Coordinates of C-alpha atoms and ligand atoms in Angstrom, one line a residue:
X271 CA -42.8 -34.0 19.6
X272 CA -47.0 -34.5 18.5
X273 CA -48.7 -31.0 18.5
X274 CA -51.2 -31.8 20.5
X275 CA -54.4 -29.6 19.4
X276 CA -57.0 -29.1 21.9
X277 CA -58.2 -25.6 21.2
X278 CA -60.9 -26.4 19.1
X279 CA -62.5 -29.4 16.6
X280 CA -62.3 -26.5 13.7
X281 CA -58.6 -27.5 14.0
X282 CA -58.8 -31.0 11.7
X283 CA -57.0 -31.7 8.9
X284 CA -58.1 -33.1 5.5
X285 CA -58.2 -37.2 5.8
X286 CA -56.3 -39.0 3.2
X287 CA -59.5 -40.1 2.0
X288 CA -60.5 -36.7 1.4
X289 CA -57.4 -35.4 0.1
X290 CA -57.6 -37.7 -2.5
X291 CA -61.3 -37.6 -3.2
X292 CA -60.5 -33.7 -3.9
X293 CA -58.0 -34.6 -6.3
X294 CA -60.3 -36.7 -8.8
X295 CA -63.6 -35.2 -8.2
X296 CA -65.8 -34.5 -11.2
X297 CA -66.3 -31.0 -10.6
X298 CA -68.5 -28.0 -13.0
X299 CA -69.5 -24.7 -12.2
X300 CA -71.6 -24.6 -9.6
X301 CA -73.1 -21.4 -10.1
X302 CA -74.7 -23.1 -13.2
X303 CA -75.8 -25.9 -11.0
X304 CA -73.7 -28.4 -13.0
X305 CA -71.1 -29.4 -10.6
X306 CA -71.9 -33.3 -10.1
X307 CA -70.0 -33.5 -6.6
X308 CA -71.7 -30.2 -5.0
X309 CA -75.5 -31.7 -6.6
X310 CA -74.3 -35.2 -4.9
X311 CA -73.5 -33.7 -2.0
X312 CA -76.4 -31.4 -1.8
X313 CA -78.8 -34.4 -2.4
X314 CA -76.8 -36.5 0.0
X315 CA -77.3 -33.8 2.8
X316 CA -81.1 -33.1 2.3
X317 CA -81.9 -37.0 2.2
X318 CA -79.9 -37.5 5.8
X319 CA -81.9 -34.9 7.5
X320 CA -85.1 -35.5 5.8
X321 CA -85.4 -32.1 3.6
X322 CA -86.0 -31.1 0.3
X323 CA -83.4 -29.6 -0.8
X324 CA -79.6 -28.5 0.5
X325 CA -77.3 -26.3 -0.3
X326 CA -73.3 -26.2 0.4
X327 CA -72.5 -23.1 1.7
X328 CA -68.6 -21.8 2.4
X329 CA -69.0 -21.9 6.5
X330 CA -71.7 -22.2 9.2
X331 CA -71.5 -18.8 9.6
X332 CA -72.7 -18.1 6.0
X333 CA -75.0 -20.7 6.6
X334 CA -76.5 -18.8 9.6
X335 CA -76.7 -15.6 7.6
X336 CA -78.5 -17.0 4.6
X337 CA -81.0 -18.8 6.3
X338 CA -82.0 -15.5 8.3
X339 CA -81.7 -13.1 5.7
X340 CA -83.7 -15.8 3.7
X341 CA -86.4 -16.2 6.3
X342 CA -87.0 -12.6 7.4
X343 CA -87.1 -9.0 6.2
X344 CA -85.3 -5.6 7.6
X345 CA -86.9 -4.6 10.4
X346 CA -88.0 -8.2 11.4
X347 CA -87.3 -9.6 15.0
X348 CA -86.1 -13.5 15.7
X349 CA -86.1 -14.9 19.1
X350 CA -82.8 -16.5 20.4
X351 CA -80.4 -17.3 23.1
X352 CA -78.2 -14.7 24.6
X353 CA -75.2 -16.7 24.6
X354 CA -76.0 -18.2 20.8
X355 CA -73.4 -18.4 18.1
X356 CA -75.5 -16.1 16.0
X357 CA -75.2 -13.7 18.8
X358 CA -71.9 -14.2 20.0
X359 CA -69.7 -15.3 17.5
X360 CA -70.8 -14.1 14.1
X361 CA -69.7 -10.4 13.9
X362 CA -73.1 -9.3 14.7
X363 CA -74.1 -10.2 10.6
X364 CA -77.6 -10.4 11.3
X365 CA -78.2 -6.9 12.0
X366 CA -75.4 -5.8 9.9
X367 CA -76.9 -7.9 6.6
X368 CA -79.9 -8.6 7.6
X369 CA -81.3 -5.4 9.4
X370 CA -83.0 -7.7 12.0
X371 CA -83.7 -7.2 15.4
X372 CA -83.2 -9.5 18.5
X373 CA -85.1 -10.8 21.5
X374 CA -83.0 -12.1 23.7
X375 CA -83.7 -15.9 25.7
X376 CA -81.5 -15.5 29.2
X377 CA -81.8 -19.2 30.8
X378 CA -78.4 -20.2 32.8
X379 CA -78.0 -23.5 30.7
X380 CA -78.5 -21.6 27.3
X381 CA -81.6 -23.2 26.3
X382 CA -84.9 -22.2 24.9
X383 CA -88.0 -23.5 26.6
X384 CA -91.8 -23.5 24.9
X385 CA -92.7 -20.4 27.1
X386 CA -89.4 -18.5 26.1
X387 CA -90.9 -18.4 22.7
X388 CA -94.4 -17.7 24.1
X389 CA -93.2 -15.2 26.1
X390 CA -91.0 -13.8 23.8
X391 CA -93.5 -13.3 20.3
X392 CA -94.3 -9.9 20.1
X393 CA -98.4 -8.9 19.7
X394 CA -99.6 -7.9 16.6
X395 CA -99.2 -3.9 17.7
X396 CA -98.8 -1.6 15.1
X397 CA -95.6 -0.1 17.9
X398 CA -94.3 -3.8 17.4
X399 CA -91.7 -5.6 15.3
X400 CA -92.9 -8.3 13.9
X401 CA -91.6 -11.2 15.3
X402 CA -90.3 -14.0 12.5
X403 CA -87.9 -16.7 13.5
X404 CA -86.8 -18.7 16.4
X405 CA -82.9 -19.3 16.0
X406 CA -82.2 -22.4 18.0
X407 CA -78.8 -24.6 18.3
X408 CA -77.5 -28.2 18.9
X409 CA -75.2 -29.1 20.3
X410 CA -75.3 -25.9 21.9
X411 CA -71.7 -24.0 22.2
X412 CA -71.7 -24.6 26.2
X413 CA -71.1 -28.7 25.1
X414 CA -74.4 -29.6 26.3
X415 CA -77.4 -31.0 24.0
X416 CA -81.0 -30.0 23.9
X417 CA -83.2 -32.9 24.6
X418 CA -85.2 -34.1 21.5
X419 CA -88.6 -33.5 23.2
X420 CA -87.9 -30.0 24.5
X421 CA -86.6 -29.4 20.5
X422 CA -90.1 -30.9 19.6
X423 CA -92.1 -28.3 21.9
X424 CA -90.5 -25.4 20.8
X425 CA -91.0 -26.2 17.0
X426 CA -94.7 -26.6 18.0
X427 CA -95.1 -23.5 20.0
X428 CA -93.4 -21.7 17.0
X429 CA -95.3 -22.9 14.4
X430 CA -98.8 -22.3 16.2
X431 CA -97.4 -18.8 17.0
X432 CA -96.8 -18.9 13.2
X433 CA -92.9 -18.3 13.4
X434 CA -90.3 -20.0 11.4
X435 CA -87.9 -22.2 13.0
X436 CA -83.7 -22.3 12.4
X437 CA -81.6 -24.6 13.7
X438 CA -77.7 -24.1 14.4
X439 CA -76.5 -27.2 14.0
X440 CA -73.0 -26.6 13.8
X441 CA -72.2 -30.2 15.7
X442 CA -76.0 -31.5 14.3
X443 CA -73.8 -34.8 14.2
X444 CA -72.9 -35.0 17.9
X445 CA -76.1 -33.0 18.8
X446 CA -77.7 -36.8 17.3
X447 CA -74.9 -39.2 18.7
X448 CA -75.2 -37.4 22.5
X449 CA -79.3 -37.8 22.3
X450 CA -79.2 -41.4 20.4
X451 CA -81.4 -40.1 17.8
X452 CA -81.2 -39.6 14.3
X453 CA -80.3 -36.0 12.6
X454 CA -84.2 -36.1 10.6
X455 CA -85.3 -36.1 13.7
X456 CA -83.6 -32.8 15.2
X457 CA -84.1 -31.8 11.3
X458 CA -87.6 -31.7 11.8
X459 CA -88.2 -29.4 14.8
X460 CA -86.8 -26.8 12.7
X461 CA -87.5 -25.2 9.0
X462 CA -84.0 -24.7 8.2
X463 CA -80.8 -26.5 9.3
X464 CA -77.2 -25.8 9.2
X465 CA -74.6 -28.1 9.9
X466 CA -71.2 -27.9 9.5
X467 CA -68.8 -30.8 7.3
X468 CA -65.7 -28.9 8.9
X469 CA -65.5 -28.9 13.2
X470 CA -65.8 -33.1 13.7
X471 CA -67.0 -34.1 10.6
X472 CA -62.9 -32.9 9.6
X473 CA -63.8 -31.2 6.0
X474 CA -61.3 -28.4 5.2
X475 CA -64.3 -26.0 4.7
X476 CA -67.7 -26.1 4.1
X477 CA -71.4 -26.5 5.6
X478 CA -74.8 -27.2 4.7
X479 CA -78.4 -25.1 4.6
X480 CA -81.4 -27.6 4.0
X481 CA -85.0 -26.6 3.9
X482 CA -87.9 -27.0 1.6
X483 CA -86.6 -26.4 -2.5
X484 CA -88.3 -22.7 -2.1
X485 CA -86.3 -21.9 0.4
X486 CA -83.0 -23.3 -0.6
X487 CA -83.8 -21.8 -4.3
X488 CA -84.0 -18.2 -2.6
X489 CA -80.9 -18.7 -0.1
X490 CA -79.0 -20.1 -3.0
X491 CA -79.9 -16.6 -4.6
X492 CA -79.0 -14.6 -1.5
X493 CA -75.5 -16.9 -1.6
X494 CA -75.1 -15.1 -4.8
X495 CA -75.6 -11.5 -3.3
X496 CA -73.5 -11.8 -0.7
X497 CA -70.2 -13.5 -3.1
X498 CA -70.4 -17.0 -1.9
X499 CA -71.6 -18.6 -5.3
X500 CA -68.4 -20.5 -5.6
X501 CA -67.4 -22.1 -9.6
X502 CA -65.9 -25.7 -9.0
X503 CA -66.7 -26.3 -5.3
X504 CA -66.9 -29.7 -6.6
X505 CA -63.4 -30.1 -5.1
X506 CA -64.3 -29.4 -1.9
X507 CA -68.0 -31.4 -2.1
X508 CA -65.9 -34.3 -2.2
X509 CA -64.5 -34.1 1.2
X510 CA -67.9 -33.0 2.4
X511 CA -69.0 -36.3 0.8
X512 CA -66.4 -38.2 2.9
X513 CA -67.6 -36.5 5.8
X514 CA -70.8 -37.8 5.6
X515 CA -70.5 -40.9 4.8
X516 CA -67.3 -41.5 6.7
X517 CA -66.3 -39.6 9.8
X518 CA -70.3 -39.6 11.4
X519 CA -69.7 -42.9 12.0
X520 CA -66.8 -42.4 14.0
X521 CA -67.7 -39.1 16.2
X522 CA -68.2 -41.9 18.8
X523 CA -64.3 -41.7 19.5
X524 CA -64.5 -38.1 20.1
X525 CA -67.4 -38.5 22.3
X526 CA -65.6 -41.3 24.6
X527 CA -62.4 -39.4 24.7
X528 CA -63.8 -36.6 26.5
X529 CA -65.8 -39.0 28.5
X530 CA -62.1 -40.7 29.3
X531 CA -60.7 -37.3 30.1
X532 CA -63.2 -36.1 32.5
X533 CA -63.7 -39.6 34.4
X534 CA -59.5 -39.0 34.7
X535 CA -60.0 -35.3 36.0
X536 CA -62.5 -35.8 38.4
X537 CA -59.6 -37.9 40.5
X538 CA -57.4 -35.2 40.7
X539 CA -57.8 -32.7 43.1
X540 CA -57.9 -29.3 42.6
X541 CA -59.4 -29.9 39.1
X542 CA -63.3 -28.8 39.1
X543 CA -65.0 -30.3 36.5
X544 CA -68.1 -28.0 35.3
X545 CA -70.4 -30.3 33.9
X546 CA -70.3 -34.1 32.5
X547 CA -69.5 -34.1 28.6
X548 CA -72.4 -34.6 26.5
X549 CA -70.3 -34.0 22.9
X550 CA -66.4 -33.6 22.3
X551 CA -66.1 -30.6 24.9
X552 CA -64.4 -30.7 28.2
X553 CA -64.9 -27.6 30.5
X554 CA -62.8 -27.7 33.9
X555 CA -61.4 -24.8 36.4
X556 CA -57.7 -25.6 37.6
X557 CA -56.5 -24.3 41.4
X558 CA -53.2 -23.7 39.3
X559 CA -51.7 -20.3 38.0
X560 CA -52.9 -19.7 34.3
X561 CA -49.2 -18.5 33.0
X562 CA -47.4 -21.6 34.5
X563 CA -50.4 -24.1 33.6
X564 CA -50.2 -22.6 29.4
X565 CA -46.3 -22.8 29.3
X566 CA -46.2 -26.2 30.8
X567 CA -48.7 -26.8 28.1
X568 CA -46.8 -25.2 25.7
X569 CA -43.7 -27.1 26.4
X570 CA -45.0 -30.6 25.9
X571 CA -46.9 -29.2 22.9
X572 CA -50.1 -28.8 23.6
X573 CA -52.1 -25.9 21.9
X574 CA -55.1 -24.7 24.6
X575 CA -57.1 -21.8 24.1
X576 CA -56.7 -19.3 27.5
X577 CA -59.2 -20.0 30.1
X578 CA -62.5 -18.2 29.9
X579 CA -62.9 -16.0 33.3
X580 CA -60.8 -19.3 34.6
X581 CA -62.6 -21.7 32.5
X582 CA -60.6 -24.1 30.0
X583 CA -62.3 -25.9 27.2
X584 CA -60.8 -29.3 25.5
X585 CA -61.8 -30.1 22.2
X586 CA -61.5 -33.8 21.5
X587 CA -61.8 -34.8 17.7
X588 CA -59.8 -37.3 15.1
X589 CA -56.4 -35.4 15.7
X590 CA -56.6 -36.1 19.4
X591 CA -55.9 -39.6 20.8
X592 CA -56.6 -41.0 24.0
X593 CA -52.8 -40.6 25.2
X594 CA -52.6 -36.9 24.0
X595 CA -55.5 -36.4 26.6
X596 CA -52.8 -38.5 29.2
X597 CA -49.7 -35.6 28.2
X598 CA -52.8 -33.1 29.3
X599 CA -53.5 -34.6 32.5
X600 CA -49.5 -34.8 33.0
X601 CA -49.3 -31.3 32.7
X602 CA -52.3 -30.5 34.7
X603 CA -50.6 -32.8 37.6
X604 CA -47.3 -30.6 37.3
X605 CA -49.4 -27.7 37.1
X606 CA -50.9 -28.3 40.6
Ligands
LIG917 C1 -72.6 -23.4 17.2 C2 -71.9 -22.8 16.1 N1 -72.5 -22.3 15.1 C3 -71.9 -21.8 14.0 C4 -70.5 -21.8 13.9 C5 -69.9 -21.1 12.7 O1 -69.2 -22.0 11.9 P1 -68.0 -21.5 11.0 O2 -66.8 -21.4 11.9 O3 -67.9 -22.5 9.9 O4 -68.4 -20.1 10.4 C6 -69.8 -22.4 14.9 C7 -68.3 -22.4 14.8 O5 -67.6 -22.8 15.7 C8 -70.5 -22.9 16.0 O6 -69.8 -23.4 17.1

């Protein structure tokens, strides 16, 4: 029987492509900067999103971290979404590493609007913090994408206000696909960007910072502090490499898989669909017991994450074909 994993897209395997590409990469120690596959990579990343510089970092977590503890100081404040991956997910590392404060965005669909940030920056009040950095992110975790134009106001209003932009761009790649752009142009409504080669892209580990070559030259610093200057990452550049310039161009199949699944869900009754799919993330609520839904999922092996307060989540991505999504919908059928 296929195990059929649906939990997440941070569940892909190593392509052959990349598996061998990790075998016979030219690799150095990076910490010296002479690692051909990392500087390739590096150089590869900043071109794509129209940087100066890049640096490969061991997760987007990491990535998050350096480019705030990069772009602020103890005591600082940054202005983000309650619901962001910074705040939620990442073991609260900004105030525990970075000594930074938060000021919280609350909007029901997670995003930031121009007069958040306005509303949000802190006076120049000797009571105050000062206020620093807008963290943004897209494809935000909900599955949904921020519009390109709403992207381009923020970065304005921040940059009058004279605050630094970061972008979480975790699934930058999809973000891009979802919004037919290209990634420079999400790149530039922010002054750093991290996007991950694992998730979608399917690299075994790794993501990128990119920014201008004074900022990458001090995160590559704080990478040091904090143990992530790595010897021959070379190994693992080369599947970052792959990622780039292979598995973008294929995303597209994640995207219309989840497409496929929720057109199929929406005929069945007494599945709710709660939004359409923008990315590779289908979120539903099922009029069927939890316990007997997971073991019938179980059985035909299908790995699902619990439902959030009765909400699943599917993550399509290159493990996943379009008849895996069918054994889903079988079970969801039985289910019911
Ligand atoms: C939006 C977002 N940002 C950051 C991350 C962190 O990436 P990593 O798991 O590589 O630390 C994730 C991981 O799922 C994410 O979804």
């Amino acid at each position: 029987m296929k195990r059929i994993d649906l939990r997440s897209d941070t569940v892909t395997l190593p392509t052959d492509e990349m598996r061998k590409a990790m075998a016979n990469a030219e690799v150095g120690d990076d910490v010296y900067m002479d690692d051909p596959t990392v500087n390739l990579l590096q150089k590869k990343a900043a071109e794509l999103l129209g940087k100066e510089d890049a640096l490969f970092v061991i997760s987007g977590t990491m990535g998050n971290l350096l480019s705030i503890m990069t772009q602020t100081r103890h005591g600082d404040e940054l202005i983000t979404g309650r619901n962001n991956h910074i705040i939620t997910h990442e073991v609260g590392g900004l105030a525990a590493l970075c000594g930074v404060m938060t000021r919280l965005v609350n909007n029901d669909n997670d995003m930031i609007y121009p007069e958040d940030i306005e509303a949000a920056m802190r006076p120049d009040d000797i009571h105050e913090p000062r206020s620093v950095l807008v963290c943004l992110e897209n494809a935000l975790s909900n599955g949904t994408v921020v519009p390109l134009e709403i992207m381009k106001k923020d970065y304005e209003t921040a940059k009058r206000l004279g605050l630094n932009v970061h972008l979480d761009g975790a699934r930058l790649f999809n973000a891009a696909l979802a919004l037919n752009c290209d990634v420079k142009e999400l790149a530039a409504c922010a002054d750093s960007v991290m996007f991950c080669l694992s998730k979608g892209l399917g690299s075994p580990m790794g993501s990128m910072i990119c920014g201008t070559k004074e900022f990458i030259a001090q995160a590559r610093k704080n990478r040091k502090r904090i143990g992530g200057g790595g010897r021959q990452m070379g190994h693992m550049a080369a599947c970052g490499l792959v990622a780039l310039d292979v598995m973008t161009k294929r995303l597209h199949e994640d995207h219309d898989n989840a497409k496929y699944l929720a057109a199929e869900l929406k005929k069945i009754q007494g599945v709710h669909l709660m939004s359409e799919p923008e990315i590779s993330m289908v979120f539903f609520k099922l009029d069927a017991d939890e316990a007997k839904f997971m073991s019938l999922c179980k059985d035909a092996g299908i790995l699902m994450n619990p439902s959030d307060r009765g909400v699943y989540r599917v993550v399509t991505h290159v493990g996943v074909e379009k008849e895996d999504l069918d054994v889903l919908i079988e079970c969801i059928h039985k289910a019911l």
